mmCIF file of C-alpha atoms and ligand atoms in Angstrom:
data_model
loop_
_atom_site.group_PDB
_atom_site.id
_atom_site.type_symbol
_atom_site.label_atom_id
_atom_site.label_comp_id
_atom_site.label_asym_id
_atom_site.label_seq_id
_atom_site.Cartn_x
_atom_site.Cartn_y
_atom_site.Cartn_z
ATOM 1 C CA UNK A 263 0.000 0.000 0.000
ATOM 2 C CA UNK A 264 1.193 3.799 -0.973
ATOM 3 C CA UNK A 265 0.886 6.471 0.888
ATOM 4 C CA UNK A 266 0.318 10.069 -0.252
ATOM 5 C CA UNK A 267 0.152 13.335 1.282
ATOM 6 C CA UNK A 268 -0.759 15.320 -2.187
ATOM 7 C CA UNK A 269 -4.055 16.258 -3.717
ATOM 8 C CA UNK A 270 -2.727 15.384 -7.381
ATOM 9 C CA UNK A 271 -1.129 12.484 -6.147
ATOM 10 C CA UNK A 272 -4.732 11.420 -4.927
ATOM 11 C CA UNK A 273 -6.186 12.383 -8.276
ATOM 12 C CA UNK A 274 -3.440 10.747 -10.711
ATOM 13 C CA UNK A 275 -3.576 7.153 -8.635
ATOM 14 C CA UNK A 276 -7.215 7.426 -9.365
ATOM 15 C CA UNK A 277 -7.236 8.554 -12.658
ATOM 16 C CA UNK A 278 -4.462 5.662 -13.785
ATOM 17 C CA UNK A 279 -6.742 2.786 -11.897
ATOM 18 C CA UNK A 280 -10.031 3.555 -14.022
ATOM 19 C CA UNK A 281 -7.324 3.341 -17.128
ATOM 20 C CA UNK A 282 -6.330 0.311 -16.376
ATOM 21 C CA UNK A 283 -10.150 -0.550 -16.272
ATOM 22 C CA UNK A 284 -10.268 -1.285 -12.509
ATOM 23 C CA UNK A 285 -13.263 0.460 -10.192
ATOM 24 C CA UNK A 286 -12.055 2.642 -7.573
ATOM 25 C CA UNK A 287 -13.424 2.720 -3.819
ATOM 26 C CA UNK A 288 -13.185 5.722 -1.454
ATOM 27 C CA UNK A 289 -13.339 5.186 2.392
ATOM 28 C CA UNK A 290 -13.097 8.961 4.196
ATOM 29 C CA UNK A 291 -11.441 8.447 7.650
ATOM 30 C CA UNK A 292 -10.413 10.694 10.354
ATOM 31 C CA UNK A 293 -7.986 8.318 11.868
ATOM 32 C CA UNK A 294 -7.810 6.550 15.184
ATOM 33 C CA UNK A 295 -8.789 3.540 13.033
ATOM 34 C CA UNK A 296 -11.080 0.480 14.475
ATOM 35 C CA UNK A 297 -12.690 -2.606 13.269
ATOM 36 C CA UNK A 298 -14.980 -0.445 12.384
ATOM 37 C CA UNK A 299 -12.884 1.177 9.799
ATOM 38 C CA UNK A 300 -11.350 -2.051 8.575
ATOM 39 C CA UNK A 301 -15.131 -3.398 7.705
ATOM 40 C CA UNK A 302 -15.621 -0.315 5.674
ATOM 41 C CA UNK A 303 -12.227 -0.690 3.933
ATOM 42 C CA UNK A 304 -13.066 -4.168 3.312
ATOM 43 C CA UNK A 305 -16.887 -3.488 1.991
ATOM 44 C CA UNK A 306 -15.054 -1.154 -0.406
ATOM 45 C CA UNK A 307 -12.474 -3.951 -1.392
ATOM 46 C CA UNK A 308 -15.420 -5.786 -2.168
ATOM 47 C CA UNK A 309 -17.088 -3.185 -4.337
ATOM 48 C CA UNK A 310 -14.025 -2.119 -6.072
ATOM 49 C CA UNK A 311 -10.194 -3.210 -7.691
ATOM 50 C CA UNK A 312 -8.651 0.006 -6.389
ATOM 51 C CA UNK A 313 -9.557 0.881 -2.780
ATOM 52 C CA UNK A 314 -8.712 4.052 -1.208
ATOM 53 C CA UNK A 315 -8.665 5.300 2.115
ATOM 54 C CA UNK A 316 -7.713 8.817 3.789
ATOM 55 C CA UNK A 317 -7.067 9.817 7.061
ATOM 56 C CA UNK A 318 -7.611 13.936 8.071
ATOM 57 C CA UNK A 319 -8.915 15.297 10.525
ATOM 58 C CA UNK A 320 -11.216 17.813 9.552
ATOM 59 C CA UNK A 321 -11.129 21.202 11.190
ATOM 60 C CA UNK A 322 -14.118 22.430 9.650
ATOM 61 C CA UNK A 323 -16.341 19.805 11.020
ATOM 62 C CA UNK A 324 -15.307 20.718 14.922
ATOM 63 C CA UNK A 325 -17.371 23.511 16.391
ATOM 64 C CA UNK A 326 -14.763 25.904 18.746
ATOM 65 C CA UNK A 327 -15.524 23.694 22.235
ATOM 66 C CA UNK A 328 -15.417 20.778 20.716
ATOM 67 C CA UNK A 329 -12.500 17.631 20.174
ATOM 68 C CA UNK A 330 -10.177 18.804 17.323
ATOM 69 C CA UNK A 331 -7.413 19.474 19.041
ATOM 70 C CA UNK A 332 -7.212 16.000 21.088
ATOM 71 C CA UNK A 333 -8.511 13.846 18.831
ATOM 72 C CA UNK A 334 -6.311 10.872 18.443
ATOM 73 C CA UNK A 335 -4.068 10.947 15.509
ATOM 74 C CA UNK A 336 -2.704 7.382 14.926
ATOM 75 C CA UNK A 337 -1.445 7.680 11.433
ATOM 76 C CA UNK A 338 1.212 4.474 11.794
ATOM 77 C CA UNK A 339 -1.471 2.075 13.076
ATOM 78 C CA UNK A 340 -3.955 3.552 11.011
ATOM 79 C CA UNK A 341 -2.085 2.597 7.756
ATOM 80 C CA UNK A 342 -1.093 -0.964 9.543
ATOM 81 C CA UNK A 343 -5.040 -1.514 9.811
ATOM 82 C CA UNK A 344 -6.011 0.026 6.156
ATOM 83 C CA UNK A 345 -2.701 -2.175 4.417
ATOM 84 C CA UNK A 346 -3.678 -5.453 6.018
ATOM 85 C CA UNK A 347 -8.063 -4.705 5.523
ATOM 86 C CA UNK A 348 -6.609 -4.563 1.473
ATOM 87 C CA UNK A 349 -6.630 -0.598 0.502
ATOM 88 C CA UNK A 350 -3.884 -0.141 -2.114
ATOM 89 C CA UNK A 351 -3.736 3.615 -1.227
ATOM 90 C CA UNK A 352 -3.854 5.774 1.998
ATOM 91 C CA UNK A 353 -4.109 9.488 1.393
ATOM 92 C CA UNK A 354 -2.979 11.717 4.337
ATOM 93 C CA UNK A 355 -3.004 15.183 3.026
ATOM 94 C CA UNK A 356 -2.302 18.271 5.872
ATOM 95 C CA UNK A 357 -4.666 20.883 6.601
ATOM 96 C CA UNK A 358 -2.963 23.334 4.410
ATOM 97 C CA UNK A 359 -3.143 20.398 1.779
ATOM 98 C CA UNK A 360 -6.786 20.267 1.836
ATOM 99 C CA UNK A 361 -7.914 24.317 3.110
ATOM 100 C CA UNK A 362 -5.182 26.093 1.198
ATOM 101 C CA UNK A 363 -4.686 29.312 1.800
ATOM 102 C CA UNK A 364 -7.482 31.364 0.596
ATOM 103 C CA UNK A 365 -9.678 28.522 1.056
ATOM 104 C CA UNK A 366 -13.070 30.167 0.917
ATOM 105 C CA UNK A 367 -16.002 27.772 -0.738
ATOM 106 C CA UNK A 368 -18.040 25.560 1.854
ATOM 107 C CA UNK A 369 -20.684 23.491 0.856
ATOM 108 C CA UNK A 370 -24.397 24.555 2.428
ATOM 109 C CA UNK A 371 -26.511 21.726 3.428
ATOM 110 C CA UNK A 372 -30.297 21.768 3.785
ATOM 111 C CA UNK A 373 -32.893 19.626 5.718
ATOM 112 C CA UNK A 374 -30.900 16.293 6.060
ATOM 113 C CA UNK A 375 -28.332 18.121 8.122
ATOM 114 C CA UNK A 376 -31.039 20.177 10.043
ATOM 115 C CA UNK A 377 -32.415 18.039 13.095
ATOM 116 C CA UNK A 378 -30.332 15.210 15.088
ATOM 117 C CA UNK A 379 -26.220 16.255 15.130
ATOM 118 C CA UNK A 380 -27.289 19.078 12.702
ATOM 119 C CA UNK A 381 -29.362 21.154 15.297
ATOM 120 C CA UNK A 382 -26.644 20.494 17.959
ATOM 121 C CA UNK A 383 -23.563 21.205 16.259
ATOM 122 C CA UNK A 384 -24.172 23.647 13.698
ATOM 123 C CA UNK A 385 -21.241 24.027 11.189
ATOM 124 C CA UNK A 386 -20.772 20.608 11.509
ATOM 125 C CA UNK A 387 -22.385 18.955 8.513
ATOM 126 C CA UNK A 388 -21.144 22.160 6.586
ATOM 127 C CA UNK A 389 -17.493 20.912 7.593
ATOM 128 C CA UNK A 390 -18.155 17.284 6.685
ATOM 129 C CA UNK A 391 -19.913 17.737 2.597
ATOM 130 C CA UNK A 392 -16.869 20.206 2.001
ATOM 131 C CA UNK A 393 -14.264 17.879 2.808
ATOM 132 C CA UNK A 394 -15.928 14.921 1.352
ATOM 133 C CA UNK A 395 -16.869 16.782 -1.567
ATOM 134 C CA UNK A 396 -13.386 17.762 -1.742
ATOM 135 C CA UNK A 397 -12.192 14.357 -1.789
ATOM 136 C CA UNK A 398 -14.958 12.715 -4.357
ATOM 137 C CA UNK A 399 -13.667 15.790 -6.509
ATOM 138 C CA UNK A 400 -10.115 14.578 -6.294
ATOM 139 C CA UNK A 401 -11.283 10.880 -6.016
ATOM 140 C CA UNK A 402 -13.702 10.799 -9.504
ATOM 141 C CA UNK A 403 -16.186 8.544 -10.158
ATOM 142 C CA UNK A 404 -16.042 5.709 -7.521
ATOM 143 C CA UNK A 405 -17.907 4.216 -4.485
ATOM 144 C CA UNK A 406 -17.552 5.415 -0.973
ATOM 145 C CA UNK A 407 -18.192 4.095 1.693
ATOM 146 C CA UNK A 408 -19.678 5.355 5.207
ATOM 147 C CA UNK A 409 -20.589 3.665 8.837
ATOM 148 C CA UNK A 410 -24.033 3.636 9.493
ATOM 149 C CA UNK A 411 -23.753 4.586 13.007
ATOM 150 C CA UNK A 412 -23.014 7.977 11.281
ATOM 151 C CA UNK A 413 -26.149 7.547 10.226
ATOM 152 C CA UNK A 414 -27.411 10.930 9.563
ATOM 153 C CA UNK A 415 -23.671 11.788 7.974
ATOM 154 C CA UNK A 416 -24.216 8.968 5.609
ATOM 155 C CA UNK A 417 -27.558 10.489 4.190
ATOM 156 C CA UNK A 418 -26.492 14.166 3.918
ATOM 157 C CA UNK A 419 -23.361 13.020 1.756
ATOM 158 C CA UNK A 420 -26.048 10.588 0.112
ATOM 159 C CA UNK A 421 -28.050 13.824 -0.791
ATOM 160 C CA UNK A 422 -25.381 15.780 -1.570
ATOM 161 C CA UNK A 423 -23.948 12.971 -4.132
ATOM 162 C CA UNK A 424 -27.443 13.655 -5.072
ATOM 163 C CA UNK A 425 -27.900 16.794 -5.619
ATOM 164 C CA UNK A 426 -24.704 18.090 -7.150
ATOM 165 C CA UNK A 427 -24.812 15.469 -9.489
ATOM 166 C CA UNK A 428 -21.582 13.507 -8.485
ATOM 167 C CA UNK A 429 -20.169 10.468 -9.799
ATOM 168 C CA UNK A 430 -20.081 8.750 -6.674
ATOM 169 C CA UNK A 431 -22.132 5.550 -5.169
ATOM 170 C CA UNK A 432 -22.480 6.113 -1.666
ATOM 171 C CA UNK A 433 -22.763 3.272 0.526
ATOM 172 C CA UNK A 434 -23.477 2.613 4.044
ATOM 173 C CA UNK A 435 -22.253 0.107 5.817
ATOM 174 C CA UNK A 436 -23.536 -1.652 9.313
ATOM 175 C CA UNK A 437 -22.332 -0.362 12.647
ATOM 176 C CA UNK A 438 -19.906 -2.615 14.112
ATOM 177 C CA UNK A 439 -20.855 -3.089 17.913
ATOM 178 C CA UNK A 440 -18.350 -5.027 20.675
ATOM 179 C CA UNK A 441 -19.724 -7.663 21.915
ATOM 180 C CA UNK A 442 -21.734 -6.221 24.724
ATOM 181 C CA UNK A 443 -23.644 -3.646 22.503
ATOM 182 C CA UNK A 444 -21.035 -0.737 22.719
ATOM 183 C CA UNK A 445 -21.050 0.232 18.704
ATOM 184 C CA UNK A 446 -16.987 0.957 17.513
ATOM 185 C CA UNK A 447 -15.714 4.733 17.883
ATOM 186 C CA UNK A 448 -12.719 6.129 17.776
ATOM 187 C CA UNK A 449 -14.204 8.528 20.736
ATOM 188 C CA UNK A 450 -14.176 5.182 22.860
ATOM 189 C CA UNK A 451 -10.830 6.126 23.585
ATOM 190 C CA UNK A 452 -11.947 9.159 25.653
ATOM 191 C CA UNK A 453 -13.897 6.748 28.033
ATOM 192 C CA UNK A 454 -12.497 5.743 31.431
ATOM 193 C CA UNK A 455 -13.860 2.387 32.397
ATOM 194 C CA UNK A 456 -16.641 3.379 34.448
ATOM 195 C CA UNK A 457 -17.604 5.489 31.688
ATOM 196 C CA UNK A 458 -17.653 2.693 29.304
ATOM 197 C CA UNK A 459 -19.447 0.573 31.937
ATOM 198 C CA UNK A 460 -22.440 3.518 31.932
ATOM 199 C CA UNK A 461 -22.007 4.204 28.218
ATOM 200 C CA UNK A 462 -23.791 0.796 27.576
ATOM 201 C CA UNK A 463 -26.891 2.211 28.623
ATOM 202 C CA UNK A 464 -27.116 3.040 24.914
ATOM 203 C CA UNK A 465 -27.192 0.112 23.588
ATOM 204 C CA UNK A 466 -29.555 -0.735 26.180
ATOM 205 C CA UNK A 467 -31.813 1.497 25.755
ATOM 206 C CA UNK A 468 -32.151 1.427 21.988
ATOM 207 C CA UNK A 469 -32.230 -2.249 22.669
ATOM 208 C CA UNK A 470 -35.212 -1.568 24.741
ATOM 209 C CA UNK A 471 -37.038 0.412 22.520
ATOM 210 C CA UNK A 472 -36.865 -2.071 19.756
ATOM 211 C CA UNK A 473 -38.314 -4.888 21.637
ATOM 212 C CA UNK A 474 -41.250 -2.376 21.906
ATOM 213 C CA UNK A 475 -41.350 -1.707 18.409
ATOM 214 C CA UNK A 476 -41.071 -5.664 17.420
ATOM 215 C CA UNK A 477 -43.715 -6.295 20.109
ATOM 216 C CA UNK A 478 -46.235 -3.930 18.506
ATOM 217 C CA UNK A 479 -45.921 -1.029 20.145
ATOM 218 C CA UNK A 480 -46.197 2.351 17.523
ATOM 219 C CA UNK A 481 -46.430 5.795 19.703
ATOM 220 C CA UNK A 482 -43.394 7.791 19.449
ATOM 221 C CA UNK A 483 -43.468 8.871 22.818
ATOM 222 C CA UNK A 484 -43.285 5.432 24.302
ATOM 223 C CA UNK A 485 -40.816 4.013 22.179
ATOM 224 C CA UNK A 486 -38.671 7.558 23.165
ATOM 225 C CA UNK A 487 -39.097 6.942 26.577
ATOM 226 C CA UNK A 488 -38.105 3.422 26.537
ATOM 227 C CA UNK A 489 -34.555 4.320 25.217
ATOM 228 C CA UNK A 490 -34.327 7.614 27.023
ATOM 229 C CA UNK A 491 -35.241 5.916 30.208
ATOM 230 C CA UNK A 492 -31.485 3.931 30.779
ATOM 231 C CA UNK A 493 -29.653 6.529 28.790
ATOM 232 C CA UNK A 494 -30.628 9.067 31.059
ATOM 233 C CA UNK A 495 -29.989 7.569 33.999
ATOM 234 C CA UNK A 496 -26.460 6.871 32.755
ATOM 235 C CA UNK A 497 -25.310 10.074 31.151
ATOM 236 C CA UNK A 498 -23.637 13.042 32.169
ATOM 237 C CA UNK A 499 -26.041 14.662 29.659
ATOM 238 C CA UNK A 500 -28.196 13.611 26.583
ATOM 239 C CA UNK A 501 -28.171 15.650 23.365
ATOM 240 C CA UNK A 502 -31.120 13.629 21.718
ATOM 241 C CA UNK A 503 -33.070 10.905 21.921
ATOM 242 C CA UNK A 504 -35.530 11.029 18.411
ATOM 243 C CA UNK A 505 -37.592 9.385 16.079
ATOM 244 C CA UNK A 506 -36.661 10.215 12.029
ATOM 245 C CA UNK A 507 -37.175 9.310 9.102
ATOM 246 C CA UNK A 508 -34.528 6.969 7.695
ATOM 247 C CA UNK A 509 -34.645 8.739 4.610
ATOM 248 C CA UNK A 510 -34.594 12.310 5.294
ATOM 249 C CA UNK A 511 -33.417 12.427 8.781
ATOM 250 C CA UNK A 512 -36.238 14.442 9.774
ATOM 251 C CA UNK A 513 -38.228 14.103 12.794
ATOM 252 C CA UNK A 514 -41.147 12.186 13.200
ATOM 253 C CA UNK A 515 -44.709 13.824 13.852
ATOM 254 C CA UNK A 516 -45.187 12.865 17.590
ATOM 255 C CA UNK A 517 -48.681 12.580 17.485
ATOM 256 C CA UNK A 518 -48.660 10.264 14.633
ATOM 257 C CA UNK A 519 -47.802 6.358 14.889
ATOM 258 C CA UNK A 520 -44.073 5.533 13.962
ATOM 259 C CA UNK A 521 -44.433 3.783 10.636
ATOM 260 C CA UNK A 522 -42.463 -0.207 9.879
ATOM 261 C CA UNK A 523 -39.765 2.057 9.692
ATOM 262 C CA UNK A 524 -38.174 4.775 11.782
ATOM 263 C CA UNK A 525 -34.423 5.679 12.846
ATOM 264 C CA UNK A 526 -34.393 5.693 16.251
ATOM 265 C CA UNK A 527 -30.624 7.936 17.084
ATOM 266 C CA UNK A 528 -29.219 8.751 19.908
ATOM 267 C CA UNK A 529 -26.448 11.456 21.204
ATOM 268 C CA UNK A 530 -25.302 11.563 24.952
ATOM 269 C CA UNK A 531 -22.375 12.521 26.303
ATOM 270 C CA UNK A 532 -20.317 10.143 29.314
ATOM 271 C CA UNK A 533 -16.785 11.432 30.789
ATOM 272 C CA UNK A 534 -15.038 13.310 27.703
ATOM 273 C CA UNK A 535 -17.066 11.503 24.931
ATOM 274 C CA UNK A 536 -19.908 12.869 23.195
ATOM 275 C CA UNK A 537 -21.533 9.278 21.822
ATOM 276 C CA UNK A 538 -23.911 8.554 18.812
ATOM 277 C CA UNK A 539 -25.929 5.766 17.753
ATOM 278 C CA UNK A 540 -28.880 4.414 16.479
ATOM 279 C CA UNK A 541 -30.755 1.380 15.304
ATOM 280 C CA UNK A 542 -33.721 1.588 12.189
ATOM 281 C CA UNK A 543 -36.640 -0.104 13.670
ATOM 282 C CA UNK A 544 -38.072 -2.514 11.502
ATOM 283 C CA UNK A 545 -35.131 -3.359 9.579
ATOM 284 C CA UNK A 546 -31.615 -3.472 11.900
ATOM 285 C CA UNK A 547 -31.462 -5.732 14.220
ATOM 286 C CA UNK A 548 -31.300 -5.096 17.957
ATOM 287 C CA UNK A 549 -28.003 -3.842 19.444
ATOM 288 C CA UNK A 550 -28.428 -6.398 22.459
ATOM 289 C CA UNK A 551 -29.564 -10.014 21.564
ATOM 290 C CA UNK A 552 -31.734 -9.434 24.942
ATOM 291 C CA UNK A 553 -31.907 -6.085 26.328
HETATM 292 O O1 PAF B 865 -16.942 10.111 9.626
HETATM 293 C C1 PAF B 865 -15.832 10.691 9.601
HETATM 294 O O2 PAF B 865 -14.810 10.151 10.030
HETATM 295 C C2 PAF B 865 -15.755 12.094 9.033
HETATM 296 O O3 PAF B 865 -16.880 12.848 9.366
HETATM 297 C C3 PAF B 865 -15.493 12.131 7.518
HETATM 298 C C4 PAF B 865 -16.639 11.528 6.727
HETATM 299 C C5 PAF B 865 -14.209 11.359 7.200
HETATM 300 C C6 PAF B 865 -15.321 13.570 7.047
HETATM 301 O O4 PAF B 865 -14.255 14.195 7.708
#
């Protein structure tokens, strides 16, 4: 596996792989690579002959209080994990790399990005489609691939693709969770173990709330409450706890019954780690065989 640091050198391996008739695959990282990571990396070995993935942490994504500055940069291991998963490339560019100076153009989301992460970290979505549109620009027509348990990311770079007309197949992939229910994040890291020990109160609870929703049960509020109930109890604090659409990301009418299928996301925070997840009643399957 090569590594880069250089737009062009991005854009030429790309550009040389399609000519030698080969598909390419894009996995966007930040670093502090998991199994996680490596599932997406191999998904897109699967998909494609020519898989990249990069690793950059994204200052435009980080509101001013939040993690940029600490979070883990790993690049060594990182490339260890992407070589052996089967990536032929790993592009590392440096801020000034990717935000030149006179950087200017961001892209503007709309409704996907609005509710969930989007109404509690504002730029944040902004951040994400520029840098990802960034690298599909440098990347050309490929597939990338995206965790589900960034759920609501991986439909706001769906629309985007979308809407600006890009040559890119998004895919999602499915969360990978440890085996007691704790999905794979490179914020884990942040968690002492007594944090970790409460932090499981999210798979719980989501774990509760689907057992609701597979025994019958179709009013937002109570399906709400029974994976707010354990989450709050555990957290330091809890961003959101909502019913949306798996589609659009938006939220659910509350006086309306939850249709066969609703995203049921979560955001709480435990220690130093602000944690997201979320299951889509009616289709994934429960976080916890028995919650
Ligand atoms: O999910 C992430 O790691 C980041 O948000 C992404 C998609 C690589 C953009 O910086």
């Amino acid at each position: 596996m090569k590594i880069v640091h250089e737009p062009d050198e991005l854009r030429r391996a790309c550009d040389e792989a399609r000519a030698a008739g080969e598909r390419v695959g894009l996995v966007p990282t930040m670093g502090a690579l998991h199994a996680g990571h490596r599932s997406l990396v191999e998904r897109a070995v699967r998909e494609a002959g020519f898989v990249v993935a990069t690793v950059f942490v994204n200052p435009t994504q980080f509101g001013p209080s939040e993690d940029f500055e600490r979070y883990p940069r790993t690049l060594e291991a990182d490339a260890a994990l992407c070589r052996d998963a089967g990536a032929a490339l790993l592009f590392a560019p440096s801020r000034d790399a990717m935000y030149p100076l006179g950087d200017e153009t961001r892209v503007r989301v709309g409704a996907t990005a609005a509710a969930l992460c989007g109404a509690h970290r504002p730029i944040h979505f902004e951040g994400v489609c520029t840098v990802v549109a960034k690298l599909f620009a440098l990347a050309g027509p490929c597939v990338a691939v995206f965790g589900r348990k960034d759920y609501q990311q991986w439909r706001v770079i769906m629309r985007m693709a979308r809407d600006l007309f890009l040559p890119v197949e998004v895919v999602g992939a499915p969360t990978v969770r440890e085996p007691d229910g704790l999905a794979l994040s490179s914020r884990n890291r942040y968690l002492s173990g007594a944090d970790r020990a409460r932090a499981l109160a999210i798979p719980r609870g989501l774990s509760l709330a689907h057992a609701a929703f597979a025994a019958g049960e179709r009013a937002p509020a109570a399906l709400v409450a029974a994976a707010r109930g354990p989450i709050e109890a555990a957290a330091d604090s809890v961003d959101y706890v909502e019913l949306a659409s798996p589609e659009s990301a938006q939220l659910l009418a509350p006086d309306r019954a939850v249709p066969e299928r609703a995203l049921l996301a979560v955001a709480a925070r435990f220690g130093g780690a602000r944690l997201i997840d979320n299951v889509v009643l009616g289709e994934d399957p429960a976080p916890l065989a028995t919650a």
